[in-house]
Amino acid sequence: KTFKIIKKNTMKQNYNKFHSNGHLIIRNNIPSINLKKIEKNFFSTYSKTLKIKVNKKNYSKIILDFEKEDKFDELYSALKKFTSSKEFLSLSKFFQKKAKNIFKKKFKLINTGMAIGLNNSNRTAYKWHQEKPYYPNTKTIHFQFPLLSQCNKKNGTMSVLSGSNAEGYIKSVNNFQKHKKAVNSFIPTKINEFKKKYKETFINMNKKDFVLFHENVIHKTNKNRSSKIRLACIFRFKGDYEYNSKKTQ
């Protein structure tokens, strides 16, 4: 009985933290067996697609070499095959269950992806943005977790303007894209005001940690100043998780 009360209180705290900050980090929670399967599949998929042996020692160098040679299509093909594999998708139900436990609602998978933090390149780096402009007609929630190594400030982990989800859907934006093969950012026109209003928080995560974040929280990718690339896997779900004061009681 005591355990159930503690668990219930923890879920309420998580619920409140998420809606207050626009994000929530859950520590040491992803099953090791799932991560090992995904890591193994990452190496096999990239090796097969890029037609070169990829392993834990050389994955950064190989991906950066392909990047320098402008082999963007090959890299994108490897990413899509990896993030649509059954090994990768095996974590979908895990995150759905976590979301249901916190919000008491059902969530449906929309898509998957992977953020790649390249050192000395910003082709895959998002500037300040919300997720809502990418999914304007759908209520979405987003999960992200580190692959192969931790995500931290040095290697350019995501940062958020904590609490900026309170602004709602910001429709006044400037569209920024470096070139056709680069990511597309919808930067709020009043971003400088928001940066003064809300505190920037860096999402530092170790392996087995994950973060879930609100569609309206303002966030960005940061510059990777380490010697290796940063990989962060992404799961996106649709479902209603609007704040309900009764759930905090």
Tab-separated table of N, CA and C in Angstrom, residues 53-213:
chain	number	residue	atom	x	y	z
A	53	LYS	N	32.299	-1.378	-42.884
A	53	LYS	CA	32.147	-1.895	-41.530
A	53	LYS	C	32.088	-0.749	-40.525
A	54	VAL	N	30.961	-0.661	-39.814
A	54	VAL	CA	30.773	0.382	-38.805
A	54	VAL	C	30.726	-0.270	-37.428
A	55	ASN	N	31.532	0.234	-36.496
A	55	ASN	CA	31.536	-0.297	-35.135
A	55	ASN	C	31.680	0.844	-34.131
A	56	LYS	N	31.771	0.488	-32.864
A	56	LYS	CA	31.775	1.499	-31.808
A	56	LYS	C	33.009	2.403	-31.864
A	57	LYS	N	34.108	1.884	-32.421
A	57	LYS	CA	35.334	2.670	-32.484
A	57	LYS	C	35.361	3.657	-33.646
A	58	ASN	N	34.684	3.294	-34.742
A	58	ASN	CA	34.843	4.121	-35.946
A	58	ASN	C	33.577	4.828	-36.440
A	59	TYR	N	32.445	4.649	-35.746
A	59	TYR	CA	31.188	5.187	-36.276
A	59	TYR	C	31.234	6.706	-36.478
A	60	SER	N	31.877	7.424	-35.565
A	60	SER	CA	31.966	8.879	-35.703
A	60	SER	C	32.765	9.257	-36.945
A	61	LYS	N	33.910	8.629	-37.119
A	61	LYS	CA	34.776	8.961	-38.255
A	61	LYS	C	34.084	8.654	-39.582
A	62	ILE	N	33.417	7.495	-39.652
A	62	ILE	CA	32.766	7.107	-40.907
A	62	ILE	C	31.644	8.071	-41.267
A	63	ILE	N	30.792	8.389	-40.299
A	63	ILE	CA	29.682	9.311	-40.577
A	63	ILE	C	30.206	10.694	-40.944
A	64	LEU	N	31.255	11.151	-40.263
A	64	LEU	CA	31.832	12.461	-40.580
A	64	LEU	C	32.503	12.447	-41.951
A	65	ASP	N	33.115	11.333	-42.328
A	65	ASP	CA	33.725	11.218	-43.656
A	65	ASP	C	32.655	11.319	-44.747
A	66	PHE	N	31.533	10.630	-44.536
A	66	PHE	CA	30.425	10.704	-45.490
A	66	PHE	C	29.883	12.131	-45.556
A	67	GLU	N	29.845	12.792	-44.411
A	67	GLU	CA	29.369	14.171	-44.339
A	67	GLU	C	30.292	15.095	-45.142
A	68	LYS	N	31.591	14.945	-44.980
A	68	LYS	CA	32.561	15.784	-45.682
A	68	LYS	C	32.481	15.584	-47.193
A	69	GLU	N	32.116	14.364	-47.606
A	69	GLU	CA	32.019	14.044	-49.030
A	69	GLU	C	30.623	14.345	-49.595
A	70	ASP	N	29.803	14.997	-48.775
A	70	ASP	CA	28.440	15.383	-49.169
A	70	ASP	C	27.570	14.189	-49.569
A	71	LYS	N	27.789	13.058	-48.925
A	71	LYS	CA	26.992	11.866	-49.206
A	71	LYS	C	25.773	11.850	-48.277
A	72	PHE	N	24.976	12.919	-48.390
A	72	PHE	CA	23.848	13.116	-47.496
A	72	PHE	C	22.736	12.088	-47.728
A	73	ASP	N	22.518	11.714	-48.964
A	73	ASP	CA	21.461	10.752	-49.272
A	73	ASP	C	21.757	9.383	-48.674
A	74	GLU	N	23.025	8.972	-48.740
A	74	GLU	CA	23.421	7.687	-48.157
A	74	GLU	C	23.225	7.694	-46.639
A	75	LEU	N	23.609	8.807	-46.006
A	75	LEU	CA	23.450	8.925	-44.557
A	75	LEU	C	21.976	8.928	-44.169
A	76	TYR	N	21.153	9.621	-44.952
A	76	TYR	CA	19.726	9.674	-44.651
A	76	TYR	C	19.082	8.301	-44.833
A	77	SER	N	19.505	7.570	-45.848
A	77	SER	CA	18.977	6.229	-46.085
A	77	SER	C	19.292	5.306	-44.915
A	78	ALA	N	20.520	5.381	-44.406
A	78	ALA	CA	20.917	4.557	-43.261
A	78	ALA	C	20.093	4.917	-42.028
A	79	LEU	N	19.898	6.218	-41.811
A	79	LEU	CA	19.104	6.678	-40.664
A	79	LEU	C	17.668	6.170	-40.745
A	80	LYS	N	17.029	6.295	-41.905
A	80	LYS	CA	15.639	5.874	-42.064
A	80	LYS	C	15.481	4.366	-41.877
A	81	LYS	N	16.411	3.592	-42.414
A	81	LYS	CA	16.339	2.140	-42.260
A	81	LYS	C	16.510	1.746	-40.793
A	82	PHE	N	17.419	2.431	-40.112
A	82	PHE	CA	17.660	2.133	-38.701
A	82	PHE	C	16.451	2.472	-37.837
A	83	THR	N	15.899	3.683	-38.018
A	83	THR	CA	14.803	4.135	-37.152
A	83	THR	C	13.453	3.499	-37.504
A	84	SER	N	13.400	2.726	-38.585
A	84	SER	CA	12.163	2.009	-38.925
A	84	SER	C	12.307	0.502	-38.713
A	85	SER	N	13.439	0.090	-38.158
A	85	SER	CA	13.680	-1.338	-37.919
A	85	SER	C	12.849	-1.834	-36.739
A	86	LYS	N	12.575	-3.122	-36.712
A	86	LYS	CA	11.769	-3.684	-35.623
A	86	LYS	C	12.488	-3.565	-34.284
A	87	GLU	N	13.819	-3.615	-34.305
A	87	GLU	CA	14.589	-3.469	-33.071
A	87	GLU	C	14.390	-2.064	-32.486
A	88	PHE	N	14.438	-1.074	-33.353
A	88	PHE	CA	14.240	0.302	-32.909
A	88	PHE	C	12.813	0.512	-32.417
A	89	LEU	N	11.863	0.044	-33.206
A	89	LEU	CA	10.445	0.235	-32.881
A	89	LEU	C	10.002	-0.544	-31.648
A	90	SER	N	10.858	-1.488	-31.196
A	90	SER	CA	10.490	-2.282	-30.020
A	90	SER	C	10.320	-1.421	-28.771
A	91	LEU	N	10.900	-0.217	-28.782
A	91	LEU	CA	10.772	0.670	-27.618
A	91	LEU	C	9.498	1.503	-27.641
A	92	SER	N	8.754	1.421	-28.726
A	92	SER	CA	7.539	2.222	-28.850
A	92	SER	C	6.550	1.944	-27.718
A	93	LYS	N	6.290	0.679	-27.461
A	93	LYS	CA	5.336	0.311	-26.414
A	93	LYS	C	5.830	0.741	-25.033
A	94	PHE	N	7.147	0.718	-24.843
A	94	PHE	CA	7.728	1.155	-23.569
A	94	PHE	C	7.386	2.618	-23.307
A	95	PHE	N	7.595	3.472	-24.309
A	95	PHE	CA	7.310	4.898	-24.146
A	95	PHE	C	5.806	5.177	-24.068
A	96	GLN	N	5.022	4.413	-24.807
A	96	GLN	CA	3.565	4.569	-24.724
A	96	GLN	C	3.079	4.297	-23.304
A	97	LYS	N	3.632	3.265	-22.696
A	97	LYS	CA	3.248	2.904	-21.326
A	97	LYS	C	3.663	3.994	-20.347
A	98	LYS	N	4.869	4.544	-20.533
A	98	LYS	CA	5.343	5.617	-19.656
A	98	LYS	C	4.429	6.844	-19.748
A	99	ALA	N	4.057	7.196	-20.969
A	99	ALA	CA	3.182	8.351	-21.176
A	99	ALA	C	1.807	8.114	-20.561
A	100	LYS	N	1.290	6.900	-20.725
A	100	LYS	CA	-0.027	6.577	-20.177
A	100	LYS	C	-0.007	6.636	-18.650
A	101	ASN	N	1.089	6.188	-18.040
A	101	ASN	CA	1.208	6.208	-16.577
A	101	ASN	C	1.196	7.643	-16.037
A	102	ILE	N	1.801	8.553	-16.775
A	102	ILE	CA	1.885	9.942	-16.315
A	102	ILE	C	0.605	10.732	-16.614
A	103	PHE	N	0.089	10.567	-17.838
A	103	PHE	CA	-1.024	11.417	-18.282
A	103	PHE	C	-2.390	10.732	-18.258
A	104	LYS	N	-2.379	9.412	-17.993
A	104	LYS	CA	-3.641	8.648	-17.937
A	104	LYS	C	-4.396	8.712	-19.266
A	105	LYS	N	-3.657	8.781	-20.347
A	105	LYS	CA	-4.230	8.821	-21.688
A	105	LYS	C	-3.468	7.862	-22.596
A	106	LYS	N	-4.105	7.480	-23.701
A	106	LYS	CA	-3.448	6.612	-24.673
A	106	LYS	C	-2.755	7.460	-25.732
A	107	PHE	N	-1.615	6.973	-26.213
A	107	PHE	CA	-0.845	7.682	-27.224
A	107	PHE	C	-0.531	6.749	-28.386
A	108	LYS	N	-0.517	7.319	-29.586
A	108	LYS	CA	-0.261	6.540	-30.794
A	108	LYS	C	1.006	7.042	-31.479
A	109	LEU	N	1.866	6.119	-31.882
A	109	LEU	CA	3.119	6.488	-32.530
A	109	LEU	C	2.861	7.164	-33.877
A	110	ILE	N	3.516	8.312	-34.096
A	110	ILE	CA	3.439	9.015	-35.377
A	110	ILE	C	4.636	8.655	-36.248
A	111	ASN	N	5.832	8.869	-35.694
A	111	ASN	CA	7.048	8.554	-36.429
A	111	ASN	C	8.245	8.463	-35.493
A	112	THR	N	9.363	8.101	-36.046
A	112	THR	CA	10.606	7.986	-35.284
A	112	THR	C	11.702	8.755	-36.019
A	113	GLY	N	12.801	8.985	-35.340
A	113	GLY	CA	13.909	9.674	-35.978
A	113	GLY	C	15.154	9.586	-35.116
A	114	MET	N	16.171	10.320	-35.508
A	114	MET	CA	17.401	10.365	-34.714
A	114	MET	C	18.095	11.702	-34.941
A	115	ALA	N	18.379	12.403	-33.848
A	115	ALA	CA	19.125	13.655	-33.914
A	115	ALA	C	20.612	13.318	-33.959
A	116	ILE	N	21.313	13.887	-34.931
A	116	ILE	CA	22.741	13.620	-35.079
A	116	ILE	C	23.512	14.915	-34.885
A	117	GLY	N	24.282	14.968	-33.825
A	117	GLY	CA	25.081	16.154	-33.531
A	117	GLY	C	26.464	16.011	-34.124
A	118	LEU	N	26.698	16.694	-35.240
A	118	LEU	CA	27.987	16.616	-35.936
A	118	LEU	C	28.934	17.682	-35.407
A	119	ASN	N	30.173	17.283	-35.087
A	119	ASN	CA	31.131	18.305	-34.679
A	119	ASN	C	31.619	19.052	-35.921
A	120	ASN	N	31.778	20.351	-35.783
A	120	ASN	CA	32.223	21.235	-36.869
A	120	ASN	C	31.217	21.323	-38.024
A	121	SER	N	29.947	21.096	-37.741
A	121	SER	CA	28.912	21.232	-38.761
A	121	SER	C	27.583	21.553	-38.098
A	122	ASN	N	26.791	22.394	-38.751
A	122	ASN	CA	25.458	22.701	-38.220
A	122	ASN	C	24.362	22.320	-39.206
A	123	ARG	N	24.685	21.431	-40.167
A	123	ARG	CA	23.690	21.006	-41.156
A	123	ARG	C	22.510	20.317	-40.491
A	124	THR	N	22.765	19.570	-39.417
A	124	THR	CA	21.704	18.830	-38.734
A	124	THR	C	21.301	19.482	-37.411
A	125	ALA	N	21.724	20.728	-37.214
A	125	ALA	CA	21.441	21.422	-35.958
A	125	ALA	C	20.228	22.335	-36.097
A	126	TYR	N	19.245	22.154	-35.239
A	126	TYR	CA	18.052	23.003	-35.226
A	126	TYR	C	18.301	24.248	-34.388
A	127	LYS	N	17.842	25.392	-34.886
A	127	LYS	CA	17.863	26.624	-34.099
A	127	LYS	C	16.614	26.630	-33.211
A	128	TRP	N	16.420	27.686	-32.408
A	128	TRP	CA	15.272	27.745	-31.504
A	128	TRP	C	13.960	27.533	-32.274
A	129	HIS	N	13.136	26.628	-31.779
A	129	HIS	CA	11.864	26.321	-32.447
A	129	HIS	C	10.942	25.556	-31.502
A	130	GLN	N	9.695	25.436	-31.889
A	130	GLN	CA	8.736	24.534	-31.251
A	130	GLN	C	8.496	23.357	-32.196
A	131	GLU	N	7.957	22.282	-31.690
A	131	GLU	CA	7.581	21.159	-32.556
A	131	GLU	C	6.250	21.422	-33.260
A	132	LYS	N	5.418	22.258	-32.667
A	132	LYS	CA	4.055	22.468	-33.176
A	132	LYS	C	3.993	22.872	-34.655
A	133	PRO	N	4.868	23.746	-35.165
A	133	PRO	CA	4.774	24.116	-36.577
A	133	PRO	C	4.959	22.938	-37.544
A	134	TYR	N	5.621	21.885	-37.077
A	134	TYR	CA	5.823	20.711	-37.929
A	134	TYR	C	4.580	19.805	-37.926
A	135	TYR	N	3.782	19.919	-36.871
A	135	TYR	CA	2.562	19.110	-36.725
A	135	TYR	C	1.416	20.024	-36.277
A	136	PRO	N	1.045	20.998	-37.099
A	136	PRO	CA	0.072	22.020	-36.683
A	136	PRO	C	-1.334	21.501	-36.388
A	137	ASN	N	-1.688	20.371	-36.956
A	137	ASN	CA	-3.051	19.859	-36.792
A	137	ASN	C	-3.139	18.644	-35.871
A	138	THR	N	-2.043	18.352	-35.175
A	138	THR	CA	-2.001	17.166	-34.315
A	138	THR	C	-1.380	17.504	-32.970
A	139	LYS	N	-1.950	16.994	-31.908
A	139	LYS	CA	-1.385	17.170	-30.569
A	139	LYS	C	-0.291	16.123	-30.378
A	140	THR	N	0.953	16.560	-30.195
A	140	THR	CA	2.072	15.622	-30.153
A	140	THR	C	2.883	15.724	-28.869
A	141	ILE	N	3.528	14.626	-28.534
A	141	ILE	CA	4.483	14.579	-27.430
A	141	ILE	C	5.722	13.858	-27.942
A	142	HIS	N	6.891	14.241	-27.433
A	142	HIS	CA	8.151	13.800	-28.031
A	142	HIS	C	9.084	13.195	-26.979
A	143	PHE	N	9.669	12.059	-27.336
A	143	PHE	CA	10.620	11.369	-26.471
A	143	PHE	C	11.987	11.357	-27.143
A	144	GLN	N	13.042	11.508	-26.351
A	144	GLN	CA	14.395	11.459	-26.893
A	144	GLN	C	15.319	10.777	-25.877
A	145	PHE	N	16.252	9.961	-26.375
A	145	PHE	CA	17.193	9.295	-25.475
A	145	PHE	C	18.542	9.107	-26.162
A	146	PRO	N	19.644	9.045	-25.398
A	146	PRO	CA	20.982	8.916	-25.971
A	146	PRO	C	21.237	7.513	-26.529
A	147	LEU	N	22.008	7.465	-27.605
A	147	LEU	CA	22.452	6.194	-28.174
A	147	LEU	C	23.977	6.173	-28.177
A	148	LEU	N	24.553	5.078	-27.694
A	148	LEU	CA	26.000	4.804	-27.674
A	148	LEU	C	26.773	5.598	-26.629
A	149	SER	N	26.406	6.853	-26.392
A	149	SER	CA	27.094	7.652	-25.376
A	149	SER	C	26.127	8.682	-24.814
A	150	GLN	N	26.554	9.372	-23.766
A	150	GLN	CA	25.681	10.342	-23.127
A	150	GLN	C	25.471	11.568	-24.006
A	151	CYS	N	24.426	12.306	-23.704
A	151	CYS	CA	24.173	13.601	-24.335
A	151	CYS	C	24.442	14.667	-23.278
A	152	ASN	N	25.350	15.584	-23.557
A	152	ASN	CA	25.681	16.614	-22.580
A	152	ASN	C	25.982	17.941	-23.267
A	153	LYS	N	26.250	18.940	-22.479
A	153	LYS	CA	26.464	20.289	-23.008
A	153	LYS	C	27.644	20.335	-23.968
A	154	LYS	N	28.709	19.589	-23.652
A	154	LYS	CA	29.908	19.601	-24.492
A	154	LYS	C	29.633	19.058	-25.886
A	155	ASN	N	28.838	17.971	-25.971
A	155	ASN	CA	28.599	17.404	-27.304
A	155	ASN	C	27.310	17.931	-27.951
A	156	GLY	N	26.795	19.029	-27.413
A	156	GLY	CA	25.711	19.747	-28.082
A	156	GLY	C	24.313	19.246	-27.832
A	157	THR	N	24.076	18.695	-26.646
A	157	THR	CA	22.740	18.195	-26.349
A	157	THR	C	21.677	19.290	-26.504
A	158	MET	N	20.448	18.871	-26.651
A	158	MET	CA	19.330	19.803	-26.778
A	158	MET	C	19.211	20.674	-25.525
A	159	SER	N	18.829	21.926	-25.714
A	159	SER	CA	18.486	22.786	-24.576
A	159	SER	C	17.096	23.346	-24.802
A	160	VAL	N	16.407	23.666	-23.718
A	160	VAL	CA	15.036	24.175	-23.786
A	160	VAL	C	14.926	25.477	-23.001
A	161	LEU	N	13.955	26.277	-23.363
A	161	LEU	CA	13.597	27.441	-22.550
A	161	LEU	C	12.492	26.966	-21.619
A	162	SER	N	12.893	26.601	-20.405
A	162	SER	CA	11.982	25.974	-19.456
A	162	SER	C	10.754	26.827	-19.168
A	163	GLY	N	9.590	26.217	-19.351
A	163	GLY	CA	8.333	26.898	-19.091
A	163	GLY	C	7.761	27.632	-20.291
A	164	SER	N	8.507	27.654	-21.404
A	164	SER	CA	8.051	28.406	-22.585
A	164	SER	C	6.851	27.765	-23.269
A	165	ASN	N	6.505	26.557	-22.882
A	165	ASN	CA	5.289	25.928	-23.415
A	165	ASN	C	4.040	26.730	-23.033
A	166	ALA	N	4.180	27.573	-22.004
A	166	ALA	CA	3.066	28.422	-21.567
A	166	ALA	C	2.681	29.448	-22.637
A	167	GLU	N	3.556	29.686	-23.602
A	167	GLU	CA	3.262	30.638	-24.673
A	167	GLU	C	2.253	30.074	-25.672
A	168	GLY	N	2.030	28.744	-25.629
A	168	GLY	CA	1.139	28.135	-26.601
A	168	GLY	C	1.799	28.032	-27.961
A	169	TYR	N	1.011	27.791	-28.970
A	169	TYR	CA	1.513	27.664	-30.339
A	169	TYR	C	1.907	29.046	-30.864
A	170	ILE	N	3.189	29.244	-31.123
A	170	ILE	CA	3.698	30.519	-31.626
A	170	ILE	C	3.697	30.464	-33.156
A	171	LYS	N	2.785	31.180	-33.761
A	171	LYS	CA	2.625	31.117	-35.217
A	171	LYS	C	3.485	32.120	-35.974
A	172	SER	N	3.967	33.126	-35.271
A	172	SER	CA	4.822	34.124	-35.916
A	172	SER	C	6.270	33.633	-35.880
A	173	VAL	N	6.735	33.101	-37.008
A	173	VAL	CA	8.071	32.499	-37.066
A	173	VAL	C	8.801	32.898	-38.345
A	174	ASN	N	10.117	32.747	-38.312
A	174	ASN	CA	10.952	32.896	-39.502
A	174	ASN	C	11.479	31.517	-39.865
A	175	ASN	N	11.326	31.149	-41.113
A	175	ASN	CA	11.756	29.827	-41.569
A	175	ASN	C	13.232	29.874	-41.966
A	176	PHE	N	14.056	29.005	-41.347
A	176	PHE	CA	15.488	28.986	-41.659
A	176	PHE	C	15.917	27.594	-42.090
A	177	GLN	N	16.580	27.513	-43.256
A	177	GLN	CA	17.155	26.264	-43.737
A	177	GLN	C	18.439	26.591	-44.482
A	178	LYS	N	19.555	26.035	-44.035
A	178	LYS	CA	20.862	26.360	-44.603
A	178	LYS	C	20.943	25.991	-46.080
A	179	HIS	N	20.477	24.790	-46.417
A	179	HIS	CA	20.370	24.362	-47.815
A	179	HIS	C	19.395	23.192	-47.887
A	180	LYS	N	19.141	22.675	-49.099
A	180	LYS	CA	18.114	21.655	-49.304
A	180	LYS	C	18.325	20.389	-48.474
A	181	LYS	N	19.565	20.065	-48.163
A	181	LYS	CA	19.878	18.840	-47.420
A	181	LYS	C	20.070	19.106	-45.926
A	182	ALA	N	19.682	20.294	-45.487
A	182	ALA	CA	19.823	20.664	-44.072
A	182	ALA	C	18.456	20.672	-43.396
A	183	VAL	N	18.472	20.658	-42.065
A	183	VAL	CA	17.218	20.679	-41.315
A	183	VAL	C	16.558	22.049	-41.443
A	184	ASN	N	15.277	22.077	-41.194
A	184	ASN	CA	14.460	23.278	-41.348
A	184	ASN	C	13.977	23.755	-39.974
A	185	SER	N	14.286	24.990	-39.600
A	185	SER	CA	13.893	25.528	-38.291
A	185	SER	C	12.861	26.645	-38.432
A	186	PHE	N	11.803	26.570	-37.602
A	186	PHE	CA	10.807	27.632	-37.528
A	186	PHE	C	11.105	28.472	-36.280
A	187	ILE	N	11.865	29.532	-36.461
A	187	ILE	CA	12.343	30.333	-35.338
A	187	ILE	C	11.319	31.408	-34.966
A	188	PRO	N	10.847	31.433	-33.717
A	188	PRO	CA	9.897	32.482	-33.315
A	188	PRO	C	10.464	33.877	-33.561
A	189	THR	N	9.669	34.761	-34.117
A	189	THR	CA	10.148	36.117	-34.415
A	189	THR	C	10.534	36.874	-33.140
A	190	LYS	N	9.904	36.515	-32.018
A	190	LYS	CA	10.207	37.183	-30.751
A	190	LYS	C	11.149	36.347	-29.880
A	191	ILE	N	12.031	35.568	-30.515
A	191	ILE	CA	12.883	34.644	-29.762
A	191	ILE	C	13.761	35.366	-28.740
A	192	ASN	N	14.238	36.566	-29.046
A	192	ASN	CA	15.083	37.284	-28.089
A	192	ASN	C	14.313	37.642	-26.815
A	193	GLU	N	13.032	37.954	-26.962
A	193	GLU	CA	12.196	38.230	-25.795
A	193	GLU	C	12.001	36.971	-24.962
A	194	PHE	N	11.766	35.858	-25.641
A	194	PHE	CA	11.551	34.588	-24.937
A	194	PHE	C	12.823	34.128	-24.216
A	195	LYS	N	13.975	34.395	-24.803
A	195	LYS	CA	15.252	34.014	-24.181
A	195	LYS	C	15.492	34.784	-22.886
A	196	LYS	N	14.961	36.009	-22.824
A	196	LYS	CA	15.075	36.803	-21.594
A	196	LYS	C	14.052	36.364	-20.554
A	197	LYS	N	12.903	35.922	-21.032
A	197	LYS	CA	11.786	35.578	-20.150
A	197	LYS	C	11.954	34.206	-19.497
A	198	TYR	N	12.570	33.257	-20.234
A	198	TYR	CA	12.677	31.878	-19.737
A	198	TYR	C	14.133	31.429	-19.625
A	199	LYS	N	14.398	30.594	-18.637
A	199	LYS	CA	15.754	30.096	-18.395
A	199	LYS	C	16.100	28.952	-19.354
A	200	GLU	N	17.287	29.024	-19.933
A	200	GLU	CA	17.749	27.942	-20.802
A	200	GLU	C	18.248	26.772	-19.942
A	201	THR	N	17.750	25.579	-20.220
A	201	THR	CA	18.137	24.364	-19.490
A	201	THR	C	18.690	23.345	-20.474
A	202	PHE	N	19.877	22.820	-20.173
A	202	PHE	CA	20.498	21.815	-21.033
A	202	PHE	C	20.039	20.417	-20.621
A	203	ILE	N	19.620	19.624	-21.590
A	203	ILE	CA	19.094	18.281	-21.323
A	203	ILE	C	20.237	17.276	-21.303
A	204	ASN	N	20.897	17.170	-20.155
A	204	ASN	CA	22.005	16.230	-19.998
A	204	ASN	C	21.461	14.855	-19.642
A	205	MET	N	21.840	13.849	-20.435
A	205	MET	CA	21.334	12.490	-20.212
A	205	MET	C	22.433	11.450	-20.357
A	206	ASN	N	22.398	10.476	-19.462
A	206	ASN	CA	23.252	9.297	-19.583
A	206	ASN	C	22.480	8.215	-20.326
A	207	LYS	N	23.176	7.167	-20.712
A	207	LYS	CA	22.489	6.042	-21.336
A	207	LYS	C	21.455	5.490	-20.348
A	208	LYS	N	20.305	5.087	-20.868
A	208	LYS	CA	19.155	4.583	-20.114
A	208	LYS	C	18.245	5.704	-19.599
A	209	ASP	N	18.690	6.994	-19.730
A	209	ASP	CA	17.814	8.126	-19.416
A	209	ASP	C	16.985	8.463	-20.649
A	210	PHE	N	15.868	9.145	-20.440
A	210	PHE	CA	15.135	9.700	-21.568
A	210	PHE	C	14.422	10.979	-21.139
A	211	VAL	N	14.121	11.814	-22.113
A	211	VAL	CA	13.387	13.045	-21.861
A	211	VAL	C	12.109	13.018	-22.687
A	212	LEU	N	11.018	13.505	-22.114
A	212	LEU	CA	9.818	13.735	-22.898
A	212	LEU	C	9.543	15.226	-22.854
A	213	PHE	N	9.131	15.803	-23.977
A	213	PHE	CA	8.926	17.239	-23.986
A	213	PHE	C	7.675	17.643	-24.755
